[in-house]
Structure formats: structure tokens, C-alpha cells
Amino acid sequence: GRYWPSVFYVFGSVGLVWCMFWFLLAADSPSKHPRIHPDERAYIESCIESEQESGEPVPVPWRAIATSVPQWAIIVAHFCNNWGFYTLLTCLPTFMEDALGFKLVDNGLYSALPYLVYGILIPIIGRFADYLRENYFSTTAVRKSFTVVGMVFPAFFLVLVGYAQSSTLAVVYLILAVSTVSPANSGFNINHLDIAPRFAGVLMGISNMIATVPGIICPLIANAMTEIPHDLNPELKEESARSLWRNVFFLSAEVYIFGAIIFAVFGSGSPQWWADGAASPPSCEDSASIQVKKREALEGRTQWGRAQSVTPLLYPTDDEPDI
């Protein structure tokens, strides 16, 4: 037990080092960054329209954001995804000790393994999602399908964890339950850039704030659902723990499915009418102007080339702006 403080010292120090690099290397915008390459700055600014075009900051359309159905679809999906993610992140070591009988040393290794696989898959699946958007499907179709896959599959494997007949099989299912969340990072988790690239930071801040709530309540709920009587026969303790944890995983699976359904129905990959800071929905004439700009953006794709093909994808041919 005397070595536990070192864990917090080490990771706290790493956070401080990262913070120093952040203050040295970060800037308010690409145009204000002292060391950014001109090509990179042009690429970023072409992908995400900023206030530099007008020279003045654009007011955040708070009312439009608060009543935006696609934004609320993101919030619900983010909340539901984090419910399952935080349940495993905070409770996995306890489950492995109580229900699977792993000791402390083995527990740390097996608890980290699912997240190692998850981290490896994220960039691979992200590139695959971009490939599909470039060549085959609309942004909306990709965002919805990847979100559904990234929430339905984890729900399925969490249910299997509850019925695993061996510790080895349970670990395999846990690895799959965590790693199959990775497609969702190419779904709802980046969808803010699709519906309003100029206000993506604001949208992410709102959804991430609400989606952090499961990190607070999930450990409390899991603890209440898995409390084992102290006078229980030790021989029955592990089986009882598995039965109780099964209910925790079922609850997380249900939340996953709910989030997938909401995003599949109400999610969107199209720019919203307020994406440029408009105070009210555009008229028919303004809608026609939007279509002209969209065609111009698509025509510009050949000038930028394949390496910078993200720009027209903000306005893909089959994703009409939501009016």
C-alpha cells in the first residue's frame, strides 16, 4: 500500500509536463500561431471557416444550439457512450477482483489490455471512416453507422461478459466490449465539426460537460448494485458477484442501445443553418445561395487535391444543409 502515492505523483507530473508544452505550442487560432507551416494554416482555415474572413468574432447562436435536434442527438449519444465507457473505466478492476478472482498485479495488466487495443484501433478506424466519406457514403451515413456500430457491439459483448463461463473468456469479451467502442469516435464524437465547424469547440464543450456526468454517477450506481453481504459464504461470494455484475453490464448495454437509436434517428452530418452564426433560418433565396457555395466548395476539391479533401466533405454532395 505504501507505493500507491507514487502513482499519483508520476501521472500528476506527466500532466504538468504536458501543460508546459501546451502553453508553449498552442495558440488561439492558426493565424496567430508563430510556428505553423503556411500550407498547414491554409489547410485548416479552408476546412473550418473562422472569423478571420470578417475580421470580427461571430456571436455564438446559443438559442439555435439549445434547440438543435442534431446537437441534442450528439449529447444523448455522448452521454450514453460515456455511461458504458466510464462504467468499465472506473469499475473494471473491481469486477476483475470480485467476480473473476484476479490478484492485484494481474488485475492491472488485464484491466489495461482492453484500452490498449482501443487506442490502437481509433486512428485505423478513423482513416477508414474518412475513406468511406471520400469515396462511397455521405457524412450523415458514415456518422450514423459508425455510431451505431460503436454502441451496439459494446452492448452485445457486455451482455456476453455477464454469462462468460471462464475468466479467460470474460477478459476476451471485455477487450471486445471496450475496443468496439472505437468506431463511435468517428461517429458522434466528431460530428460537431460536421454540423457547425465554426462552433465545434462550443458544441464539444456542451456535450462533453453533460457526458461527464456518468463518470460521477456510474461508480456509485455500480457499487450499489454489486454490494455483497459481509456474512455471505465465501464459496458463494464469487458467483454472487458475477450475478450482481451481470445487472450492471445489462444496464450499460441498455443505455448503449438507447443512445444508438437516438443518434440513428435524429443525428445529422449536414451543416446547420446557424453554423455560420446566422440569427434566423435562411429564406429560400439564402438557401439557393448556400447551394451555390456548396458547389463552389466541391469544385475547389480538384485544386486542393486528395490530401486536402476534407474541405468539400464539410458539404458533401448528398448532405444538404439543414434549413
mmCIF file of C-alpha atoms in Angstrom:
data_model
loop_
_atom_site.group_PDB
_atom_site.id
_atom_site.type_symbol
_atom_site.label_atom_id
_atom_site.label_comp_id
_atom_site.label_asym_id
_atom_site.label_seq_id
_atom_site.Cartn_x
_atom_site.Cartn_y
_atom_site.Cartn_z
ATOM 1 C CA GLY A 1 0.000 0.000 0.000
ATOM 2 C CA ARG A 2 2.916 2.367 0.549
ATOM 3 C CA TYR A 3 3.602 2.547 -3.202
ATOM 4 C CA TRP A 4 0.179 3.919 -4.133
ATOM 5 C CA PRO A 5 1.143 7.615 -3.723
ATOM 6 C CA SER A 6 3.803 7.196 -6.428
ATOM 7 C CA VAL A 7 1.050 6.505 -8.997
ATOM 8 C CA PHE A 8 -0.458 9.925 -8.409
ATOM 9 C CA TYR A 9 2.925 11.649 -8.321
ATOM 10 C CA VAL A 10 4.000 10.121 -11.634
ATOM 11 C CA PHE A 11 0.821 10.848 -13.569
ATOM 12 C CA GLY A 12 0.453 14.267 -11.957
ATOM 13 C CA SER A 13 3.985 15.119 -13.103
ATOM 14 C CA VAL A 14 3.219 13.924 -16.621
ATOM 15 C CA GLY A 15 0.202 16.242 -16.647
ATOM 16 C CA LEU A 16 2.351 19.185 -15.624
ATOM 17 C CA VAL A 17 4.896 18.443 -18.359
ATOM 18 C CA TRP A 18 2.109 18.231 -20.917
ATOM 19 C CA CYS A 19 0.735 21.535 -19.647
ATOM 20 C CA MET A 20 4.071 23.257 -20.220
ATOM 21 C CA PHE A 21 4.199 22.042 -23.813
ATOM 22 C CA TRP A 22 0.599 23.197 -24.270
ATOM 23 C CA PHE A 23 1.362 26.765 -23.192
ATOM 24 C CA LEU A 24 4.472 26.836 -25.386
ATOM 25 C CA LEU A 25 2.956 25.351 -28.528
ATOM 26 C CA ALA A 26 -0.755 26.233 -28.503
ATOM 27 C CA ALA A 27 -2.349 29.357 -29.989
ATOM 28 C CA ASP A 28 -5.821 30.871 -30.228
ATOM 29 C CA SER A 29 -6.056 30.223 -33.948
ATOM 30 C CA PRO A 30 -3.887 29.011 -36.852
ATOM 31 C CA SER A 31 -3.373 32.615 -37.976
ATOM 32 C CA LYS A 32 -1.876 33.510 -34.574
ATOM 33 C CA HIS A 33 0.428 30.504 -34.309
ATOM 34 C CA PRO A 34 4.066 31.640 -34.634
ATOM 35 C CA ARG A 35 5.484 28.348 -35.882
ATOM 36 C CA ILE A 36 2.767 26.784 -38.039
ATOM 37 C CA HIS A 37 3.643 25.962 -41.646
ATOM 38 C CA PRO A 38 1.816 28.215 -44.143
ATOM 39 C CA ASP A 39 0.397 25.199 -46.003
ATOM 40 C CA GLU A 40 -0.948 23.715 -42.803
ATOM 41 C CA ARG A 41 -2.509 27.022 -41.789
ATOM 42 C CA ALA A 42 -4.174 27.398 -45.190
ATOM 43 C CA TYR A 43 -5.487 23.848 -44.985
ATOM 44 C CA ILE A 44 -7.004 24.268 -41.518
ATOM 45 C CA GLU A 45 -8.529 27.627 -42.329
ATOM 46 C CA SER A 46 -10.061 26.262 -45.531
ATOM 47 C CA CYS A 47 -11.615 23.341 -43.651
ATOM 48 C CA ILE A 48 -13.056 25.371 -40.792
ATOM 49 C CA GLU A 49 -14.266 28.821 -41.685
ATOM 50 C CA SER A 50 -13.255 31.262 -38.986
ATOM 51 C CA GLU A 51 -13.899 34.826 -38.000
ATOM 52 C CA GLN A 52 -10.807 35.895 -39.888
ATOM 53 C CA GLU A 53 -12.948 36.291 -43.013
ATOM 54 C CA SER A 54 -14.854 39.184 -41.471
ATOM 55 C CA GLY A 55 -12.158 40.223 -39.052
ATOM 56 C CA GLU A 56 -14.585 40.099 -36.134
ATOM 57 C CA PRO A 57 -15.674 37.282 -33.816
ATOM 58 C CA VAL A 58 -19.030 35.755 -34.725
ATOM 59 C CA PRO A 59 -21.572 35.650 -31.861
ATOM 60 C CA VAL A 60 -22.418 32.157 -30.687
ATOM 61 C CA PRO A 61 -26.046 31.341 -31.607
ATOM 62 C CA TRP A 62 -26.932 29.967 -28.176
ATOM 63 C CA ARG A 63 -30.672 29.727 -28.782
ATOM 64 C CA ALA A 64 -30.211 27.840 -32.046
ATOM 65 C CA ILE A 65 -27.728 25.478 -30.417
ATOM 66 C CA ALA A 66 -30.063 24.839 -27.483
ATOM 67 C CA THR A 67 -32.908 23.908 -29.840
ATOM 68 C CA SER A 68 -30.869 21.995 -32.417
ATOM 69 C CA VAL A 69 -32.057 18.398 -32.772
ATOM 70 C CA PRO A 70 -28.746 17.116 -34.255
ATOM 71 C CA GLN A 71 -26.845 18.709 -31.372
ATOM 72 C CA TRP A 72 -29.110 17.018 -28.827
ATOM 73 C CA ALA A 73 -28.632 13.739 -30.692
ATOM 74 C CA ILE A 74 -24.881 14.181 -30.182
ATOM 75 C CA ILE A 75 -25.397 14.962 -26.492
ATOM 76 C CA VAL A 76 -27.542 11.866 -25.908
ATOM 77 C CA ALA A 77 -25.130 9.626 -27.817
ATOM 78 C CA HIS A 78 -22.151 11.108 -25.961
ATOM 79 C CA PHE A 79 -23.853 10.613 -22.597
ATOM 80 C CA CYS A 80 -24.860 7.020 -23.352
ATOM 81 C CA ASN A 81 -21.462 6.131 -24.769
ATOM 82 C CA ASN A 82 -19.711 7.520 -21.708
ATOM 83 C CA TRP A 83 -22.084 5.610 -19.429
ATOM 84 C CA GLY A 84 -20.702 2.307 -20.636
ATOM 85 C CA PHE A 85 -17.173 3.639 -21.053
ATOM 86 C CA TYR A 86 -16.949 5.096 -17.553
ATOM 87 C CA THR A 87 -18.603 2.047 -16.017
ATOM 88 C CA LEU A 88 -15.776 -0.103 -17.317
ATOM 89 C CA LEU A 89 -13.071 2.508 -16.807
ATOM 90 C CA THR A 90 -13.866 3.007 -13.125
ATOM 91 C CA CYS A 91 -15.209 -0.419 -12.171
ATOM 92 C CA LEU A 92 -13.270 -2.903 -14.276
ATOM 93 C CA PRO A 93 -10.550 -3.573 -11.652
ATOM 94 C CA THR A 94 -13.235 -4.181 -9.005
ATOM 95 C CA PHE A 95 -15.103 -6.574 -11.280
ATOM 96 C CA MET A 96 -11.944 -8.499 -12.106
ATOM 97 C CA GLU A 97 -11.103 -8.875 -8.437
ATOM 98 C CA ASP A 98 -14.570 -9.664 -7.082
ATOM 99 C CA ALA A 99 -16.052 -11.686 -9.927
ATOM 100 C CA LEU A 100 -13.037 -13.105 -11.751
ATOM 101 C CA GLY A 101 -10.682 -13.543 -8.801
ATOM 102 C CA PHE A 102 -7.677 -11.755 -10.318
ATOM 103 C CA LYS A 103 -4.985 -10.591 -7.930
ATOM 104 C CA LEU A 104 -3.758 -7.001 -7.870
ATOM 105 C CA VAL A 105 -0.772 -7.474 -10.220
ATOM 106 C CA ASP A 106 -2.692 -9.457 -12.840
ATOM 107 C CA ASN A 107 -5.660 -7.162 -12.380
ATOM 108 C CA GLY A 108 -3.731 -4.107 -13.565
ATOM 109 C CA LEU A 109 -2.460 -5.895 -16.660
ATOM 110 C CA TYR A 110 -5.822 -7.294 -17.729
ATOM 111 C CA SER A 111 -7.647 -4.057 -16.918
ATOM 112 C CA ALA A 112 -5.284 -2.084 -19.172
ATOM 113 C CA LEU A 113 -5.365 -4.538 -22.083
ATOM 114 C CA PRO A 114 -8.835 -3.540 -23.434
ATOM 115 C CA TYR A 115 -7.808 0.122 -23.545
ATOM 116 C CA LEU A 116 -4.548 -0.689 -25.302
ATOM 117 C CA VAL A 117 -6.488 -2.373 -28.106
ATOM 118 C CA TYR A 118 -8.968 0.514 -28.097
ATOM 119 C CA GLY A 119 -6.183 3.075 -28.512
ATOM 120 C CA ILE A 120 -4.644 1.168 -31.411
ATOM 121 C CA LEU A 121 -7.940 0.888 -33.284
ATOM 122 C CA ILE A 122 -9.017 4.544 -33.047
ATOM 123 C CA PRO A 123 -6.684 6.001 -35.755
ATOM 124 C CA ILE A 124 -7.186 2.984 -38.019
ATOM 125 C CA ILE A 125 -10.962 3.212 -37.906
ATOM 126 C CA GLY A 126 -10.784 6.980 -38.276
ATOM 127 C CA ARG A 127 -8.902 6.659 -41.546
ATOM 128 C CA PHE A 128 -11.389 4.038 -42.729
ATOM 129 C CA ALA A 129 -14.309 6.378 -41.948
ATOM 130 C CA ASP A 130 -12.673 9.178 -43.962
ATOM 131 C CA TYR A 131 -12.108 6.775 -46.841
ATOM 132 C CA LEU A 132 -15.791 5.866 -46.896
ATOM 133 C CA ARG A 133 -16.806 9.535 -46.808
ATOM 134 C CA GLU A 134 -14.481 10.394 -49.665
ATOM 135 C CA ASN A 135 -15.498 7.586 -51.957
ATOM 136 C CA TYR A 136 -18.791 5.948 -51.111
ATOM 137 C CA PHE A 137 -21.133 7.402 -48.494
ATOM 138 C CA SER A 138 -22.446 10.693 -47.199
ATOM 139 C CA THR A 139 -21.211 12.211 -43.975
ATOM 140 C CA THR A 140 -24.561 11.527 -42.328
ATOM 141 C CA ALA A 141 -24.491 7.851 -43.307
ATOM 142 C CA VAL A 142 -20.943 7.386 -42.024
ATOM 143 C CA ARG A 143 -21.550 9.217 -38.741
ATOM 144 C CA LYS A 144 -24.730 7.279 -38.011
ATOM 145 C CA SER A 145 -23.415 3.860 -38.999
ATOM 146 C CA PHE A 146 -20.162 4.215 -37.086
ATOM 147 C CA THR A 147 -22.012 5.441 -34.011
ATOM 148 C CA VAL A 148 -24.446 2.532 -34.141
ATOM 149 C CA VAL A 149 -21.637 0.002 -34.585
ATOM 150 C CA GLY A 150 -19.633 1.675 -31.809
ATOM 151 C CA MET A 151 -22.527 1.333 -29.369
ATOM 152 C CA VAL A 152 -24.415 -1.826 -30.357
ATOM 153 C CA PHE A 153 -21.337 -4.068 -30.445
ATOM 154 C CA PRO A 154 -20.105 -2.999 -26.989
ATOM 155 C CA ALA A 155 -23.619 -3.615 -25.656
ATOM 156 C CA PHE A 156 -23.589 -7.109 -27.150
ATOM 157 C CA PHE A 157 -20.216 -8.022 -25.670
ATOM 158 C CA LEU A 158 -21.134 -6.599 -22.264
ATOM 159 C CA VAL A 159 -24.080 -8.977 -22.159
ATOM 160 C CA LEU A 160 -21.734 -11.845 -23.036
ATOM 161 C CA VAL A 161 -19.395 -10.835 -20.210
ATOM 162 C CA GLY A 162 -22.214 -11.467 -17.761
ATOM 163 C CA TYR A 163 -22.596 -15.032 -18.985
ATOM 164 C CA ALA A 164 -18.916 -15.904 -19.530
ATOM 165 C CA GLN A 165 -18.140 -19.319 -18.056
ATOM 166 C CA SER A 166 -14.437 -18.672 -17.520
ATOM 167 C CA SER A 167 -12.200 -15.788 -16.545
ATOM 168 C CA THR A 168 -10.289 -16.020 -19.819
ATOM 169 C CA LEU A 169 -13.470 -15.759 -21.864
ATOM 170 C CA ALA A 170 -14.668 -12.855 -19.736
ATOM 171 C CA VAL A 171 -11.419 -10.971 -20.421
ATOM 172 C CA VAL A 172 -11.781 -11.610 -24.160
ATOM 173 C CA TYR A 173 -15.335 -10.249 -24.103
ATOM 174 C CA LEU A 174 -14.200 -7.227 -22.102
ATOM 175 C CA ILE A 175 -11.476 -6.480 -24.641
ATOM 176 C CA LEU A 176 -14.075 -6.657 -27.403
ATOM 177 C CA ALA A 177 -16.560 -4.570 -25.392
ATOM 178 C CA VAL A 178 -14.039 -1.744 -24.970
ATOM 179 C CA SER A 179 -12.311 -1.923 -28.356
ATOM 180 C CA THR A 180 -15.559 -1.956 -30.347
ATOM 181 C CA VAL A 181 -16.407 1.448 -28.882
ATOM 182 C CA SER A 182 -13.703 2.916 -31.142
ATOM 183 C CA PRO A 183 -15.955 3.376 -34.239
ATOM 184 C CA ALA A 184 -18.060 5.821 -32.218
ATOM 185 C CA ASN A 185 -15.085 8.198 -32.202
ATOM 186 C CA SER A 186 -15.612 8.533 -35.953
ATOM 187 C CA GLY A 187 -19.349 8.917 -35.406
ATOM 188 C CA PHE A 188 -20.971 11.257 -32.903
ATOM 189 C CA ASN A 189 -17.663 12.202 -31.286
ATOM 190 C CA ILE A 190 -16.517 14.232 -34.293
ATOM 191 C CA ASN A 191 -19.985 15.166 -35.520
ATOM 192 C CA HIS A 192 -19.693 18.683 -34.073
ATOM 193 C CA LEU A 193 -17.353 19.550 -36.950
ATOM 194 C CA ASP A 194 -19.975 18.408 -39.450
ATOM 195 C CA ILE A 195 -22.985 20.330 -38.213
ATOM 196 C CA ALA A 196 -21.196 23.578 -37.255
ATOM 197 C CA PRO A 197 -17.425 23.658 -37.816
ATOM 198 C CA ARG A 198 -17.118 27.277 -36.665
ATOM 199 C CA PHE A 199 -18.682 26.442 -33.278
ATOM 200 C CA ALA A 200 -17.345 22.908 -32.931
ATOM 201 C CA GLY A 201 -15.436 23.806 -29.761
ATOM 202 C CA VAL A 202 -18.557 25.206 -28.127
ATOM 203 C CA LEU A 203 -20.642 22.182 -29.128
ATOM 204 C CA MET A 204 -17.993 19.777 -27.881
ATOM 205 C CA GLY A 205 -17.750 21.662 -24.605
ATOM 206 C CA ILE A 206 -21.504 21.372 -24.054
ATOM 207 C CA SER A 207 -21.808 17.694 -24.949
ATOM 208 C CA ASN A 208 -18.648 16.711 -23.089
ATOM 209 C CA MET A 209 -19.807 18.538 -19.956
ATOM 210 C CA ILE A 210 -23.092 16.630 -19.911
ATOM 211 C CA ALA A 211 -21.377 13.383 -20.898
ATOM 212 C CA THR A 212 -19.062 13.673 -17.896
ATOM 213 C CA VAL A 213 -21.995 13.106 -15.528
ATOM 214 C CA PRO A 214 -21.820 9.285 -15.984
ATOM 215 C CA GLY A 215 -18.252 9.421 -14.695
ATOM 216 C CA ILE A 216 -19.688 10.696 -11.413
ATOM 217 C CA ILE A 217 -22.792 8.562 -11.021
ATOM 218 C CA CYS A 218 -21.784 5.261 -12.686
ATOM 219 C CA PRO A 219 -19.346 4.170 -9.943
ATOM 220 C CA LEU A 220 -21.984 4.969 -7.307
ATOM 221 C CA ILE A 221 -24.676 3.017 -9.132
ATOM 222 C CA ALA A 222 -22.361 0.082 -9.814
ATOM 223 C CA ASN A 223 -21.303 -0.014 -6.173
ATOM 224 C CA ALA A 224 -24.928 -0.012 -5.012
ATOM 225 C CA MET A 225 -25.862 -2.758 -7.466
ATOM 226 C CA THR A 226 -22.939 -5.042 -6.583
ATOM 227 C CA GLU A 227 -22.869 -4.773 -2.799
ATOM 228 C CA ILE A 228 -22.395 -8.249 -1.324
ATOM 229 C CA PRO A 229 -23.496 -9.097 2.244
ATOM 230 C CA HIS A 230 -20.495 -9.435 4.560
ATOM 231 C CA ASP A 231 -21.836 -12.629 6.113
ATOM 232 C CA LEU A 232 -22.143 -14.422 2.773
ATOM 233 C CA ASN A 233 -20.444 -17.803 2.499
ATOM 234 C CA PRO A 234 -17.002 -17.229 0.878
ATOM 235 C CA GLU A 235 -17.659 -20.119 -1.501
ATOM 236 C CA LEU A 236 -20.701 -18.298 -2.865
ATOM 237 C CA LYS A 237 -19.156 -14.854 -2.928
ATOM 238 C CA GLU A 238 -17.605 -15.054 -6.416
ATOM 239 C CA GLU A 239 -20.744 -16.493 -8.020
ATOM 240 C CA SER A 240 -22.879 -13.897 -6.289
ATOM 241 C CA ALA A 241 -20.545 -11.155 -7.512
ATOM 242 C CA ARG A 242 -20.847 -12.360 -11.096
ATOM 243 C CA SER A 243 -24.621 -12.362 -10.855
ATOM 244 C CA LEU A 244 -24.704 -8.824 -9.477
ATOM 245 C CA TRP A 245 -22.202 -7.501 -12.011
ATOM 246 C CA ARG A 246 -24.335 -9.029 -14.758
ATOM 247 C CA ASN A 247 -27.029 -6.494 -13.889
ATOM 248 C CA VAL A 248 -24.503 -3.656 -14.133
ATOM 249 C CA PHE A 249 -23.484 -4.771 -17.604
ATOM 250 C CA PHE A 250 -27.111 -5.198 -18.675
ATOM 251 C CA LEU A 251 -27.867 -1.640 -17.605
ATOM 252 C CA SER A 252 -24.874 -0.307 -19.558
ATOM 253 C CA ALA A 253 -25.925 -2.326 -22.612
ATOM 254 C CA GLU A 254 -29.424 -0.856 -22.468
ATOM 255 C CA VAL A 255 -28.034 2.672 -22.234
ATOM 256 C CA TYR A 256 -25.745 1.976 -25.206
ATOM 257 C CA ILE A 257 -28.691 0.779 -27.319
ATOM 258 C CA PHE A 258 -30.799 3.785 -26.357
ATOM 259 C CA GLY A 259 -28.034 6.184 -27.422
ATOM 260 C CA ALA A 260 -27.540 4.347 -30.725
ATOM 261 C CA ILE A 261 -31.246 4.570 -31.543
ATOM 262 C CA ILE A 262 -31.478 8.282 -30.744
ATOM 263 C CA PHE A 263 -28.471 9.173 -32.879
ATOM 264 C CA ALA A 264 -29.561 6.918 -35.747
ATOM 265 C CA VAL A 265 -32.925 8.675 -35.860
ATOM 266 C CA PHE A 266 -32.040 12.289 -35.098
ATOM 267 C CA GLY A 267 -28.335 12.618 -35.939
ATOM 268 C CA SER A 268 -27.099 14.537 -38.978
ATOM 269 C CA GLY A 269 -23.899 15.135 -40.876
ATOM 270 C CA SER A 270 -25.175 18.266 -42.595
ATOM 271 C CA PRO A 271 -24.180 21.846 -41.757
ATOM 272 C CA GLN A 272 -26.939 23.528 -39.754
ATOM 273 C CA TRP A 273 -28.462 26.847 -40.770
ATOM 274 C CA TRP A 274 -26.858 28.521 -37.754
ATOM 275 C CA ALA A 275 -23.401 27.107 -38.488
ATOM 276 C CA ASP A 276 -22.146 30.494 -39.722
ATOM 277 C CA GLY A 277 -23.669 32.439 -36.853
ATOM 278 C CA ALA A 278 -26.963 33.304 -38.554
ATOM 279 C CA ALA A 279 -29.592 34.665 -36.180
ATOM 280 C CA SER A 280 -32.524 33.049 -38.013
ATOM 281 C CA PRO A 281 -33.129 30.301 -40.593
ATOM 282 C CA PRO A 282 -32.357 31.387 -44.174
ATOM 283 C CA SER A 283 -35.030 32.317 -46.685
ATOM 284 C CA CYS A 284 -35.489 30.485 -49.965
ATOM 285 C CA GLU A 285 -33.100 32.909 -51.655
ATOM 286 C CA ASP A 286 -30.479 32.314 -48.964
ATOM 287 C CA SER A 287 -30.926 28.571 -49.354
ATOM 288 C CA ALA A 288 -30.126 28.881 -53.045
ATOM 289 C CA SER A 289 -27.003 30.856 -52.139
ATOM 290 C CA ILE A 290 -25.942 28.064 -49.794
ATOM 291 C CA GLN A 291 -26.207 25.576 -52.634
ATOM 292 C CA VAL A 292 -24.037 27.797 -54.855
ATOM 293 C CA LYS A 293 -21.365 27.979 -52.158
ATOM 294 C CA LYS A 294 -21.585 24.251 -51.742
ATOM 295 C CA ARG A 295 -20.981 23.646 -55.429
ATOM 296 C CA GLU A 296 -18.055 26.074 -55.376
ATOM 297 C CA ALA A 297 -16.547 24.174 -52.446
ATOM 298 C CA LEU A 298 -16.904 20.917 -54.328
ATOM 299 C CA GLU A 299 -15.312 22.396 -57.441
ATOM 300 C CA GLY A 300 -12.390 23.562 -55.307
ATOM 301 C CA ARG A 301 -11.634 19.980 -54.377
ATOM 302 C CA THR A 302 -9.654 19.420 -57.537
ATOM 303 C CA GLN A 303 -7.484 22.443 -56.735
ATOM 304 C CA TRP A 304 -6.595 21.283 -53.233
ATOM 305 C CA GLY A 305 -6.015 17.667 -54.156
ATOM 306 C CA ARG A 306 -6.734 14.423 -52.402
ATOM 307 C CA ALA A 307 -4.508 15.141 -49.373
ATOM 308 C CA GLN A 308 -6.755 18.101 -48.522
ATOM 309 C CA SER A 309 -10.103 16.587 -49.434
ATOM 310 C CA VAL A 310 -11.628 17.246 -46.024
ATOM 311 C CA THR A 311 -12.785 20.715 -47.100
ATOM 312 C CA PRO A 312 -15.537 19.695 -49.535
ATOM 313 C CA LEU A 313 -16.552 16.909 -47.229
ATOM 314 C CA LEU A 314 -17.974 19.517 -44.888
ATOM 315 C CA TYR A 315 -20.536 19.966 -47.652
ATOM 316 C CA PRO A 316 -20.809 16.523 -49.341
ATOM 317 C CA THR A 317 -22.954 16.151 -52.424
ATOM 318 C CA ASP A 318 -25.725 14.184 -50.714
ATOM 319 C CA ASP A 319 -25.714 16.041 -47.395
ATOM 320 C CA GLU A 320 -27.913 19.102 -47.826
ATOM 321 C CA PRO A 321 -27.636 21.853 -45.218
ATOM 322 C CA ASP A 322 -30.433 21.545 -42.672
ATOM 323 C CA ILE A 323 -32.716 24.542 -43.151
#
